[in-house]
CSV table of C-alpha atoms and ligand atoms in Angstrom, one decimal:
chain,number,residue,atom,x,y,z
A,1,MET,CA,90.9,36.7,-130.4
A,2,GLY,CA,92.3,34.6,-127.5
A,3,GLU,CA,96.0,34.2,-126.7
A,4,ARG,CA,97.7,32.5,-129.7
A,5,LEU,CA,99.8,29.3,-129.4
A,6,VAL,CA,101.5,27.9,-132.5
A,7,VAL,CA,103.0,24.4,-132.3
A,8,ILE,CA,105.5,23.1,-134.8
A,9,GLY,CA,105.4,19.3,-135.1
A,10,GLY,CA,102.3,17.2,-134.5
A,11,THR,CA,103.4,14.0,-132.7
A,12,ALA,CA,104.5,13.1,-129.2
A,13,ALA,CA,105.9,16.3,-127.9
A,14,GLY,CA,103.9,18.8,-130.0
A,15,LEU,CA,100.5,17.3,-129.4
A,16,SER,CA,101.2,16.7,-125.7
A,17,ALA,CA,102.0,20.4,-125.4
A,18,ALA,CA,98.9,21.5,-127.4
A,19,SER,CA,96.5,19.2,-125.5
A,20,LYS,CA,97.7,20.2,-122.1
A,21,ALA,CA,97.6,24.0,-122.9
A,22,LYS,CA,94.1,23.6,-124.3
A,23,ARG,CA,92.9,21.8,-121.2
A,24,LEU,CA,94.3,24.5,-118.9
A,25,LYS,CA,93.2,27.4,-121.1
A,26,PRO,CA,90.2,26.3,-123.2
A,27,ASP,CA,90.0,29.8,-124.8
A,28,MET,CA,93.5,29.7,-126.1
A,29,ASP,CA,93.7,29.8,-129.9
A,30,ILE,CA,96.0,26.9,-130.7
A,31,THR,CA,97.3,25.8,-134.1
A,32,VAL,CA,99.5,22.8,-134.9
A,33,TYR,CA,101.5,22.6,-138.1
A,34,GLU,CA,102.9,19.2,-139.2
A,35,ARG,CA,105.1,18.7,-142.2
A,36,SER,CA,104.3,15.0,-142.8
A,37,GLY,CA,100.9,13.5,-143.6
A,38,TYR,CA,100.3,12.1,-140.2
A,39,VAL,CA,99.9,13.4,-136.6
A,40,SER,CA,99.7,11.7,-133.2
A,41,TYR,CA,101.3,8.5,-134.3
A,42,GLY,CA,103.4,6.0,-132.4
A,43,ALA,CA,106.8,5.9,-134.2
A,44,CYS,CA,107.8,3.2,-131.8
A,45,GLY,CA,105.4,0.8,-133.5
A,46,LEU,CA,106.8,1.4,-137.0
A,47,PRO,CA,109.0,-1.8,-137.0
A,48,TYR,CA,105.9,-3.9,-136.2
A,49,TYR,CA,104.0,-2.2,-139.0
A,50,VAL,CA,106.8,-2.8,-141.5
A,51,GLY,CA,107.0,-6.5,-140.5
A,52,GLY,CA,103.2,-7.0,-140.8
A,53,MET,CA,102.2,-7.5,-137.1
A,54,ILE,CA,100.4,-4.2,-137.3
A,55,GLU,CA,98.4,-4.3,-140.5
A,56,GLU,CA,97.4,-0.7,-141.2
A,57,ALA,CA,99.4,2.5,-140.9
A,58,ASP,CA,96.3,4.2,-139.4
A,59,ASP,CA,96.5,1.7,-136.5
A,60,LEU,CA,99.6,3.6,-135.3
A,61,VAL,CA,97.6,6.8,-135.1
A,62,SER,CA,95.8,7.7,-131.9
A,63,LEU,CA,94.1,11.0,-132.9
A,64,ASP,CA,93.5,12.2,-136.5
A,65,VAL,CA,93.3,15.7,-137.8
A,66,ASN,CA,89.5,15.7,-137.8
A,67,THR,CA,89.3,14.7,-134.1
A,68,LEU,CA,92.0,17.2,-133.1
A,69,THR,CA,90.5,20.1,-135.1
A,70,ASN,CA,86.8,19.5,-134.6
A,71,LYS,CA,86.4,17.6,-131.3
A,72,ARG,CA,89.4,18.9,-129.3
A,73,GLY,CA,89.3,22.5,-130.7
A,74,ILE,CA,93.0,22.3,-131.8
A,75,PRO,CA,93.1,23.2,-135.6
A,76,THR,CA,95.8,20.9,-137.0
A,77,PHE,CA,97.3,21.1,-140.4
A,78,ILE,CA,99.3,18.2,-142.1
A,79,HIS,CA,101.6,18.8,-145.1
A,80,HIS,CA,102.3,22.2,-143.6
A,81,GLU,CA,105.9,23.1,-143.0
A,82,VAL,CA,107.1,26.0,-140.9
A,83,THR,CA,110.0,27.5,-142.7
A,84,LYS,CA,111.0,30.4,-140.5
A,85,ILE,CA,110.5,31.9,-137.1
A,86,ASP,CA,110.6,35.7,-136.8
A,87,ARG,CA,111.1,36.4,-133.0
A,88,GLN,CA,110.8,40.2,-133.3
A,89,ALA,CA,107.5,40.1,-135.2
A,90,LYS,CA,106.4,37.0,-133.3
A,91,THR,CA,105.4,35.2,-136.5
A,92,VAL,CA,106.1,31.9,-138.3
A,93,ALA,CA,106.3,31.5,-142.0
A,94,VAL,CA,104.3,28.4,-143.2
A,95,ARG,CA,104.3,26.6,-146.5
A,96,ASP,CA,101.3,24.5,-147.5
A,97,LEU,CA,103.2,21.6,-149.2
A,98,ASP,CA,100.1,20.5,-151.2
A,99,THR,CA,99.5,23.9,-152.8
A,100,GLY,CA,102.9,25.6,-152.5
A,101,LYS,CA,101.1,28.6,-150.9
A,102,GLU,CA,103.0,30.4,-148.2
A,103,PHE,CA,101.6,32.5,-145.4
A,104,GLU,CA,102.5,34.0,-142.0
A,105,GLN,CA,100.9,33.2,-138.7
A,106,GLY,CA,101.4,35.3,-135.6
A,107,TYR,CA,101.9,33.8,-132.1
A,108,ASP,CA,102.0,34.9,-128.5
A,109,LYS,CA,103.6,31.6,-127.5
A,110,LEU,CA,105.4,29.1,-129.7
A,111,VAL,CA,106.3,25.5,-129.2
A,112,ILE,CA,109.1,23.9,-131.2
A,113,ALA,CA,108.6,20.2,-131.3
A,114,THR,CA,110.3,19.3,-134.5
A,115,GLY,CA,111.8,16.1,-133.3
A,116,ALA,CA,115.0,14.6,-134.9
A,117,THR,CA,116.3,13.7,-138.3
A,118,PRO,CA,117.9,10.3,-139.1
A,119,ILE,CA,121.5,10.5,-139.9
A,120,VAL,CA,122.5,9.4,-143.5
A,121,PRO,CA,126.2,9.4,-144.2
A,122,GLU,CA,127.4,11.1,-147.4
A,123,ILE,CA,128.6,7.9,-149.1
A,124,PRO,CA,128.1,6.9,-152.8
A,125,GLY,CA,124.6,5.6,-153.4
A,126,ALA,CA,123.2,6.8,-150.1
A,127,ARG,CA,120.3,8.6,-151.9
A,128,ALA,CA,119.5,5.8,-154.4
A,129,GLU,CA,116.1,4.2,-154.7
A,130,GLY,CA,115.7,1.4,-152.2
A,131,VAL,CA,117.7,3.2,-149.5
A,132,HIS,CA,115.5,4.0,-146.5
A,133,CYS,CA,115.3,5.5,-143.0
A,134,LEU,CA,112.6,4.7,-140.5
A,135,ARG,CA,111.2,7.8,-138.7
A,136,THR,CA,107.8,8.8,-140.1
A,137,VAL,CA,104.7,6.8,-141.1
A,138,GLU,CA,105.6,7.6,-144.7
A,139,ASP,CA,109.0,5.9,-144.2
A,140,GLY,CA,107.2,2.9,-142.7
A,141,ILE,CA,104.8,2.8,-145.7
A,142,ALA,CA,107.8,2.9,-148.2
A,143,LEU,CA,109.6,0.1,-146.4
A,144,LYS,CA,106.5,-2.0,-146.1
A,145,SER,CA,105.7,-1.6,-149.8
A,146,ARG,CA,109.2,-2.7,-150.6
A,147,VAL,CA,108.6,-5.9,-148.6
A,148,ALA,CA,105.2,-6.4,-150.4
A,149,GLN,CA,106.9,-6.0,-153.8
A,150,GLY,CA,109.0,-9.0,-153.0
A,151,ALA,CA,112.2,-7.6,-151.6
A,152,SER,CA,114.1,-10.6,-150.1
A,153,LYS,CA,117.4,-9.3,-148.8
A,154,ALA,CA,117.9,-6.3,-146.5
A,155,VAL,CA,121.0,-4.7,-145.1
A,156,ILE,CA,120.4,-2.7,-142.0
A,157,ILE,CA,123.2,-0.2,-141.2
A,158,GLY,CA,123.3,0.4,-137.4
A,159,GLY,CA,122.9,-2.0,-134.6
A,160,GLY,CA,120.9,0.2,-132.2
A,161,PHE,CA,117.4,-0.8,-131.0
A,162,ILE,CA,115.6,0.6,-134.0
A,163,GLY,CA,117.8,-1.3,-136.4
A,164,LEU,CA,117.6,-4.5,-134.5
A,165,GLU,CA,113.8,-4.4,-133.9
A,166,THR,CA,113.4,-3.9,-137.7
A,167,ALA,CA,115.9,-6.7,-138.3
A,168,GLU,CA,113.6,-9.0,-136.3
A,169,GLU,CA,110.5,-7.9,-138.1
A,170,LEU,CA,112.0,-8.2,-141.6
A,171,THR,CA,113.3,-11.7,-140.7
A,172,GLN,CA,109.9,-12.7,-139.5
A,173,ALA,CA,108.5,-11.4,-142.8
A,174,GLY,CA,110.7,-13.9,-144.6
A,175,MET,CA,113.7,-11.7,-145.6
A,176,LYS,CA,117.4,-12.4,-145.3
A,177,VAL,CA,118.7,-9.7,-143.1
A,178,THR,CA,122.3,-8.5,-142.5
A,179,VAL,CA,123.1,-5.9,-139.7
A,180,VAL,CA,126.3,-3.8,-140.2
A,181,GLU,CA,127.6,-2.1,-137.1
A,182,ALA,CA,130.6,0.2,-136.8
A,183,MET,CA,131.4,-0.7,-133.2
A,184,PRO,CA,132.7,-4.0,-132.0
A,185,ARG,CA,129.3,-4.8,-130.4
A,186,LEU,CA,125.6,-4.1,-130.7
A,187,LEU,CA,123.4,-2.0,-128.4
A,188,PRO,CA,126.0,0.1,-126.6
A,189,PHE,CA,123.7,0.7,-123.6
A,190,LEU,CA,124.3,-2.9,-122.6
A,191,THR,CA,127.3,-4.7,-121.1
A,192,GLU,CA,129.5,-6.5,-123.7
A,193,GLU,CA,128.2,-9.9,-122.4
A,194,TYR,CA,124.5,-8.9,-122.9
A,195,ALA,CA,125.3,-7.4,-126.3
A,196,ALA,CA,126.9,-10.7,-127.3
A,197,ALA,CA,123.7,-12.5,-126.1
A,198,ILE,CA,121.6,-10.3,-128.3
A,199,GLN,CA,123.9,-11.0,-131.2
A,200,ASN,CA,123.6,-14.7,-130.6
A,201,GLU,CA,119.8,-14.3,-130.5
A,202,LEU,CA,119.8,-12.6,-133.9
A,203,GLU,CA,122.2,-15.1,-135.4
A,204,LYS,CA,120.1,-18.0,-134.0
A,205,HIS,CA,117.2,-16.6,-136.0
A,206,GLY,CA,119.2,-16.3,-139.2
A,207,VAL,CA,120.3,-12.6,-139.0
A,208,GLU,CA,123.9,-12.0,-140.2
A,209,VAL,CA,125.8,-9.6,-138.0
A,210,CYS,CA,128.8,-7.7,-139.3
A,211,LEU,CA,130.7,-5.8,-136.6
A,212,ASN,CA,133.6,-3.3,-136.8
A,213,ALA,CA,132.5,-2.2,-140.2
A,214,THR,CA,130.8,0.9,-141.6
A,215,ALA,CA,128.9,1.2,-144.9
A,216,ALA,CA,131.4,2.5,-147.5
A,217,GLU,CA,129.2,2.5,-150.5
A,218,ILE,CA,125.6,1.5,-151.5
A,219,LEU,CA,126.1,-0.6,-154.6
A,220,CYS,CA,123.5,0.2,-157.2
A,221,GLN,CA,122.1,-1.3,-160.4
A,222,ASP,CA,120.0,0.9,-162.6
A,223,GLN,CA,120.2,3.5,-159.8
A,224,ARG,CA,118.6,1.1,-157.3
A,225,ALA,CA,120.3,-0.2,-154.2
A,226,ALA,CA,121.6,-3.7,-155.0
A,227,GLY,CA,124.0,-4.2,-152.1
A,228,VAL,CA,126.3,-2.6,-149.5
A,229,LYS,CA,130.1,-2.5,-149.6
A,230,THR,CA,131.6,-2.2,-146.1
A,231,SER,CA,134.7,-0.4,-144.9
A,232,ASP,CA,136.5,-3.8,-144.6
A,233,GLY,CA,135.9,-4.6,-148.2
A,234,ARG,CA,133.0,-7.0,-147.8
A,235,CYS,CA,129.9,-6.9,-150.1
A,236,PHE,CA,126.4,-7.8,-149.0
A,237,GLU,CA,123.6,-8.2,-151.5
A,238,ALA,CA,120.4,-6.2,-150.8
A,239,ASP,CA,117.3,-5.0,-152.5
A,240,MET,CA,116.6,-2.8,-149.6
A,241,VAL,CA,118.9,-0.8,-147.3
A,242,LEU,CA,118.0,0.8,-144.0
A,243,PHE,CA,120.1,3.5,-142.3
A,244,SER,CA,119.5,3.4,-138.6
A,245,ILE,CA,122.8,4.9,-137.3
A,246,GLY,CA,121.2,7.5,-135.0
A,247,VAL,CA,119.4,10.9,-135.3
A,248,ARG,CA,120.3,14.5,-134.9
A,249,PRO,CA,118.1,17.1,-133.3
A,250,ALA,CA,115.9,18.9,-135.9
A,251,SER,CA,117.0,22.3,-134.6
A,252,GLN,CA,117.5,24.3,-137.9
A,253,LEU,CA,114.6,26.6,-137.3
A,254,ALA,CA,115.7,27.4,-133.8
A,255,ALA,CA,119.3,27.9,-135.0
A,256,ALA,CA,118.2,30.3,-137.8
A,257,CYS,CA,116.3,32.5,-135.4
A,258,GLY,CA,119.2,32.7,-132.9
A,259,LEU,CA,117.9,30.4,-130.1
A,260,GLU,CA,120.7,28.9,-127.9
A,261,LEU,CA,121.8,25.5,-128.9
A,262,GLY,CA,123.8,23.0,-126.9
A,263,LEU,CA,125.0,19.4,-127.2
A,264,LYS,CA,124.8,18.0,-130.8
A,265,ASP,CA,123.0,21.3,-131.6
A,266,ALA,CA,120.0,20.4,-129.6
A,267,ILE,CA,117.9,23.3,-128.3
A,268,VAL,CA,118.8,24.5,-124.8
A,269,VAL,CA,115.8,24.7,-122.5
A,270,ASP,CA,115.3,25.3,-118.8
A,271,GLU,CA,113.4,22.9,-116.5
A,272,HIS,CA,110.2,24.6,-117.6
A,273,GLN,CA,111.0,23.7,-121.2
A,274,ARG,CA,111.5,27.4,-122.0
A,275,THR,CA,114.2,28.3,-124.6
A,276,SER,CA,116.4,31.3,-124.5
A,277,ASP,CA,113.4,33.3,-125.7
A,278,ASP,CA,110.6,33.6,-123.0
A,279,SER,CA,107.9,33.2,-125.6
A,280,ILE,CA,109.3,30.1,-127.1
A,281,TYR,CA,109.2,26.6,-125.6
A,282,ALA,CA,110.8,23.5,-127.0
A,283,CYS,CA,110.4,19.8,-126.2
A,284,GLY,CA,111.1,16.3,-127.3
A,285,ASP,CA,113.9,15.0,-129.6
A,286,CYS,CA,114.9,18.5,-130.6
A,287,VAL,CA,116.1,19.5,-127.1
A,288,GLN,CA,119.0,18.9,-124.8
A,289,MET,CA,118.2,17.4,-121.5
A,290,LYS,CA,119.8,16.9,-118.1
A,291,HIS,CA,121.1,13.5,-116.9
A,292,LEU,CA,119.7,12.8,-113.5
A,293,VAL,CA,122.8,11.0,-112.2
A,294,THR,CA,125.6,13.3,-113.5
A,295,GLY,CA,123.6,16.5,-113.6
A,296,GLU,CA,125.3,17.1,-117.0
A,297,ALA,CA,123.7,18.0,-120.3
A,298,CYS,CA,122.9,14.9,-122.4
A,299,TYR,CA,120.9,14.0,-125.6
A,300,VAL,CA,118.8,10.9,-125.2
A,301,PRO,CA,115.9,11.1,-127.7
A,302,LEU,CA,113.1,8.9,-126.5
A,303,GLY,CA,109.3,8.9,-126.7
A,304,THR,CA,108.8,8.8,-123.0
A,305,THR,CA,110.7,12.0,-122.6
A,306,ALA,CA,109.1,13.7,-125.5
A,307,ASN,CA,105.6,13.1,-124.2
A,308,LYS,CA,106.5,14.3,-120.7
A,309,GLN,CA,108.4,17.4,-121.8
A,310,GLY,CA,105.5,18.3,-124.2
A,311,ARG,CA,103.0,18.1,-121.3
A,312,ILE,CA,105.3,20.3,-119.1
A,313,ALA,CA,105.6,22.9,-121.9
A,314,GLY,CA,101.8,22.9,-122.3
A,315,GLU,CA,101.3,23.1,-118.5
A,316,ASN,CA,103.5,26.2,-118.3
A,317,ILE,CA,102.0,27.8,-121.4
A,318,GLY,CA,98.6,27.2,-119.7
A,319,GLY,CA,99.7,29.2,-116.6
A,320,GLY,CA,101.2,26.3,-114.5
A,321,ASN,CA,104.6,25.9,-113.1
A,322,GLY,CA,105.6,22.4,-114.2
A,323,THR,CA,109.2,21.3,-114.3
A,324,PHE,CA,111.0,18.5,-116.1
A,325,LYS,CA,113.9,17.3,-113.9
A,326,GLY,CA,115.9,15.1,-116.3
A,327,VAL,CA,116.4,11.7,-117.7
A,328,LEU,CA,118.1,8.4,-116.9
A,329,GLY,CA,117.7,7.2,-120.5
A,330,SER,CA,115.7,4.2,-119.3
A,331,GLN,CA,114.9,1.9,-122.3
A,332,VAL,CA,113.8,-1.6,-123.1
A,333,THR,CA,113.7,-3.6,-126.4
A,334,LYS,CA,112.7,-7.0,-127.5
A,335,ILE,CA,114.8,-8.9,-130.0
A,336,PHE,CA,113.1,-12.2,-130.9
A,337,ASP,CA,112.8,-14.0,-127.6
A,338,LEU,CA,115.2,-11.9,-125.6
A,339,TYR,CA,114.4,-8.6,-123.8
A,340,ALA,CA,117.1,-6.1,-123.0
A,341,ALA,CA,116.8,-3.0,-120.8
A,342,SER,CA,118.9,-0.4,-119.2
A,343,THR,CA,118.7,2.7,-117.0
A,344,GLY,CA,121.2,5.3,-115.8
A,345,LEU,CA,124.9,5.1,-116.5
A,346,THR,CA,127.0,2.3,-118.0
A,347,GLU,CA,130.2,1.5,-116.2
A,348,GLN,CA,132.3,3.4,-118.8
A,349,GLN,CA,130.0,6.4,-118.5
A,350,ALA,CA,130.2,6.3,-114.7
A,351,VAL,CA,134.0,6.1,-114.8
A,352,ARG,CA,134.1,9.0,-117.3
A,353,ALA,CA,131.8,11.0,-114.9
A,354,GLY,CA,134.4,10.6,-112.2
A,355,TYR,CA,132.9,7.9,-110.1
A,356,ASP,CA,135.0,5.1,-108.5
A,357,ALA,CA,132.6,2.8,-110.4
A,358,VAL,CA,132.3,-0.9,-110.4
A,359,SER,CA,129.8,-3.3,-111.9
A,360,SER,CA,128.3,-6.4,-110.4
A,361,SER,CA,126.3,-9.1,-112.2
A,362,ILE,CA,124.0,-11.9,-111.3
A,363,THR,CA,121.8,-14.5,-113.1
A,364,LYS,CA,118.6,-15.6,-111.4
A,365,GLY,CA,115.3,-17.2,-112.3
A,366,ASP,CA,112.4,-14.7,-112.8
A,367,ARG,CA,110.0,-16.7,-110.7
A,368,ALA,CA,110.0,-19.7,-108.3
A,369,SER,CA,112.2,-22.5,-109.8
A,370,TYR,CA,109.4,-25.1,-109.6
A,371,TYR,CA,106.8,-22.9,-111.3
A,372,PRO,CA,106.4,-23.7,-115.0
A,373,GLY,CA,107.1,-21.2,-117.7
A,374,GLY,CA,109.8,-19.0,-116.1
A,375,GLY,CA,113.1,-17.9,-117.5
A,376,GLN,CA,116.3,-16.2,-116.5
A,377,ASN,CA,117.0,-12.6,-115.6
A,378,GLN,CA,120.6,-11.4,-115.9
A,379,LEU,CA,121.2,-8.1,-114.1
A,380,THR,CA,124.2,-5.9,-113.8
A,381,LEU,CA,124.3,-3.0,-111.3
A,382,ILE,CA,126.7,-0.1,-111.7
A,383,LEU,CA,127.6,1.5,-108.3
A,384,ASP,CA,130.0,3.9,-106.7
A,385,ARG,CA,132.5,1.8,-104.6
A,386,LYS,CA,132.9,4.6,-102.0
A,387,SER,CA,129.3,5.4,-101.3
A,388,GLY,CA,127.4,2.4,-102.6
A,389,LYS,CA,125.2,4.7,-104.6
A,390,LEU,CA,123.4,3.0,-107.5
A,391,LEU,CA,124.4,4.7,-110.8
A,392,GLY,CA,123.0,2.4,-113.5
A,393,ALA,CA,121.7,-1.0,-114.4
A,394,GLN,CA,121.4,-3.2,-117.4
A,395,GLY,CA,119.7,-6.5,-117.9
A,396,ILE,CA,118.5,-9.2,-120.3
A,397,GLY,CA,116.1,-12.0,-120.0
A,398,THR,CA,112.4,-12.5,-120.2
A,399,GLU,CA,109.9,-9.7,-120.5
A,400,THR,CA,109.9,-9.4,-116.7
A,401,ILE,CA,113.2,-7.5,-117.0
A,402,ALA,CA,111.3,-4.4,-118.0
A,403,GLY,CA,109.5,-4.2,-114.6
A,404,ARG,CA,112.7,-4.8,-112.7
A,405,MET,CA,114.5,-2.1,-114.7
A,406,ASN,CA,111.7,0.3,-113.7
A,407,VAL,CA,112.3,-0.5,-110.0
A,408,LEU,CA,116.0,0.2,-110.5
A,409,ALA,CA,115.2,3.4,-112.3
A,410,THR,CA,113.1,4.5,-109.4
A,411,ALA,CA,115.9,3.6,-106.9
A,412,ILE,CA,118.4,5.6,-108.9
A,413,THR,CA,116.1,8.6,-109.1
A,414,ALA,CA,115.6,8.4,-105.3
A,415,GLY,CA,119.4,8.4,-104.9
A,416,MET,CA,119.4,5.0,-103.2
A,417,THR,CA,122.5,3.0,-102.4
A,418,VAL,CA,122.7,-0.8,-103.1
A,419,MET,CA,122.5,-1.3,-99.3
A,420,GLU,CA,119.1,0.4,-99.4
A,421,VAL,CA,118.0,-1.5,-102.6
A,422,ASN,CA,119.0,-4.7,-100.8
A,423,GLU,CA,116.4,-3.9,-98.1
A,424,LEU,CA,113.5,-3.2,-100.4
A,425,ASP,CA,110.2,-5.0,-99.6
A,426,LEU,CA,109.5,-6.5,-103.0
A,427,VAL,CA,106.6,-8.9,-103.9
A,428,TYR,CA,106.8,-12.6,-104.0
A,429,SER,CA,104.5,-15.3,-105.4
A,430,PRO,CA,105.8,-18.4,-107.2
A,431,SER,CA,104.0,-17.4,-110.5
A,432,VAL,CA,105.6,-13.9,-110.7
A,433,ALA,CA,108.8,-13.8,-108.7
A,434,PRO,CA,111.1,-15.9,-106.5
A,435,VAL,CA,111.3,-15.2,-102.7
A,436,TYR,CA,114.5,-13.2,-103.3
A,437,ASP,CA,113.7,-11.1,-106.3
A,438,PRO,CA,116.6,-10.8,-108.9
A,439,ILE,CA,116.9,-7.2,-107.8
A,440,LEU,CA,117.6,-8.2,-104.2
A,441,ILE,CA,120.1,-10.8,-105.3
A,442,ALA,CA,121.8,-8.3,-107.5
A,443,ALA,CA,121.9,-5.7,-104.7
A,444,SER,CA,123.2,-8.2,-102.1
A,445,GLN,CA,125.9,-9.2,-104.5
A,446,ALA,CA,126.8,-5.6,-105.4
A,447,LEU,CA,127.2,-4.4,-101.8
A,448,LYS,CA,130.2,-6.7,-101.4
A,449,HIS,CA,132.0,-4.2,-103.7
A,450,VAL,CA,131.3,-1.2,-101.4
A,451,LYS,CA,134.5,-0.1,-99.6
B,1,FAD,P1,109.0,13.4,-133.7
B,1,FAD,O1,108.2,12.2,-133.3
B,1,FAD,O2,110.2,13.3,-134.6
B,1,FAD,O3,108.0,14.5,-134.3
B,1,FAD,C1,108.4,15.7,-134.8
B,1,FAD,C2,107.4,16.1,-135.9
B,1,FAD,O4,107.7,17.4,-136.3
B,1,FAD,C3,107.6,15.2,-137.1
B,1,FAD,O5,106.4,14.5,-137.4
B,1,FAD,C4,108.0,16.1,-138.2
B,1,FAD,O6,107.4,15.8,-139.4
B,1,FAD,C5,107.5,17.5,-137.7
B,1,FAD,N1,108.3,18.6,-138.2
B,1,FAD,C6,109.6,18.7,-138.2
B,1,FAD,N2,110.0,19.9,-138.7
B,1,FAD,C7,108.9,20.6,-139.0
B,1,FAD,C8,108.6,21.8,-139.6
B,1,FAD,N3,109.6,22.7,-139.9
B,1,FAD,N4,107.3,22.2,-139.8
B,1,FAD,C9,106.3,21.3,-139.5
B,1,FAD,N5,106.5,20.1,-138.9
B,1,FAD,C10,107.8,19.7,-138.7
B,1,FAD,N6,111.2,5.8,-127.9
B,1,FAD,C11,110.9,5.1,-126.8
B,1,FAD,O7,110.9,5.7,-125.7
B,1,FAD,N7,110.6,3.7,-126.8
B,1,FAD,C12,110.6,3.1,-128.0
B,1,FAD,O8,110.4,1.8,-128.0
B,1,FAD,C13,110.9,3.7,-129.2
B,1,FAD,N8,110.9,3.1,-130.4
B,1,FAD,C14,111.1,3.8,-131.6
B,1,FAD,C15,111.1,3.1,-132.8
B,1,FAD,C16,111.3,3.8,-134.0
B,1,FAD,C17,111.2,3.1,-135.3
B,1,FAD,C18,111.5,5.2,-133.9
B,1,FAD,C19,111.7,6.0,-135.2
B,1,FAD,C20,111.6,5.9,-132.7
B,1,FAD,C21,111.4,5.2,-131.5
B,1,FAD,N9,111.4,5.8,-130.3
B,1,FAD,C22,111.2,5.1,-129.1
B,1,FAD,C23,111.7,7.3,-130.2
B,1,FAD,C24,110.5,8.1,-130.2
B,1,FAD,O9,109.6,7.7,-131.3
B,1,FAD,C25,110.8,9.6,-130.3
B,1,FAD,O10,111.6,9.9,-129.2
B,1,FAD,C26,109.6,10.5,-130.3
B,1,FAD,O11,108.8,10.2,-131.4
B,1,FAD,C27,110.0,11.9,-130.3
B,1,FAD,O12,108.9,12.7,-130.4
B,1,FAD,P2,108.9,14.2,-130.9
B,1,FAD,O13,107.5,14.7,-130.9
B,1,FAD,O14,110.0,14.9,-130.1
B,1,FAD,O15,109.5,14.1,-132.4
């Protein structure tokens, strides 16, 4: 028998780890256990499946169990939950959820890629029928079937990107949608002005936005969700409620076997994705990561990170020496016709981290003014007044904002100042960018703030 690798969790992080390890050590005996009925799926596409743009749940899946097991040589088991890790015996306990059968499986190396669990507050009615989360394909199927059964009013609790993408999709599917958000604004990774523009975009398309309020109670009729009562005493009718108020790391197995936990109980790993036990690696939404600007621990659960960390874990299990340096939390979302993106620190985060931070904003066309079809980009750069170092950026506008945010993420990673960003040799052609790209305009404006 070859060296044995067991992977817990069969999506972004887990399968990246398994696939990389298999490529580097083809003789390795790798087994993947996945609790849900799907592996290798793009959770990020779930809102578009729920709304109908993506017709079949299987369209979200890149590799099925058969391909993984028989073509890739990675035996993969769905509906199999790992219930315990015994670090001394180097075994995991597995329950076959279809048959109820339990068995033990030995490992030489173990990967914990259990992801994260949606947070559901303990309020009356929170577990009633018609109350949903959106995390797995099964969650997506349940939501979509509710739409197909004729649900016409939805309340979405939480104004983060998953809630808002789903609000867009349900509206386009013909539903009346209300978003309830505890904070005084949506999408906290954006400036207040950009968050207000996103709110305006939602309201323009008929979405009701209720800020400064939490869900106090899910109102039920015949034990089914019929509405939401908010903390400020308002009631919103609903035949479908979605909680999207964030996730917590699924680290219970790691905690129970004594692995070190950190921020929000996420698993602590080193830059090789190794946990406090040399034989156990962890990756994805269940782990704590390092912020590339502050160097501090942070928890930013994103698919980009999960895939990369999984690959690094697999590389190291396969005998390599890969490292994962950290994250900027770069993200982008589309809400109806407006795109919003961010990377690095917000101004408030930068001040909290001890920088003499200032933000500087510009609005600029995303291509030559005479060229048809363009739109605006609004960009805000966050910089350190003393050194001019770029610390973060946020933007809204056309889809071109995504590429520009990627350039700024690159600049932050390289430790560039706004003076250096101002000197970048960026592309120009009337159809794709103005002579002075919005990034250059933003940098030249920002450097006026440098002491
Ligand atoms: P998960 O995808 O959560 O996978 C963990 C798996 O482990 C699960 O399938 C779970 O069933 C399984 N598991 C857990 N415990 C056990 C156990 N004990 N035994 C067996 N199996 C177990 N990120 C982006 O970067 N961009 C986006 O646009 C974006 N959009 C998103 C939209 C939605 C609706 C959602 C839900 C997420 C989105 N994300 C996005 C986040 C991204 O999907 C996650 O960061 C990513 O899926 C994390 O991958 P993971 O492998 O760490 O965890």
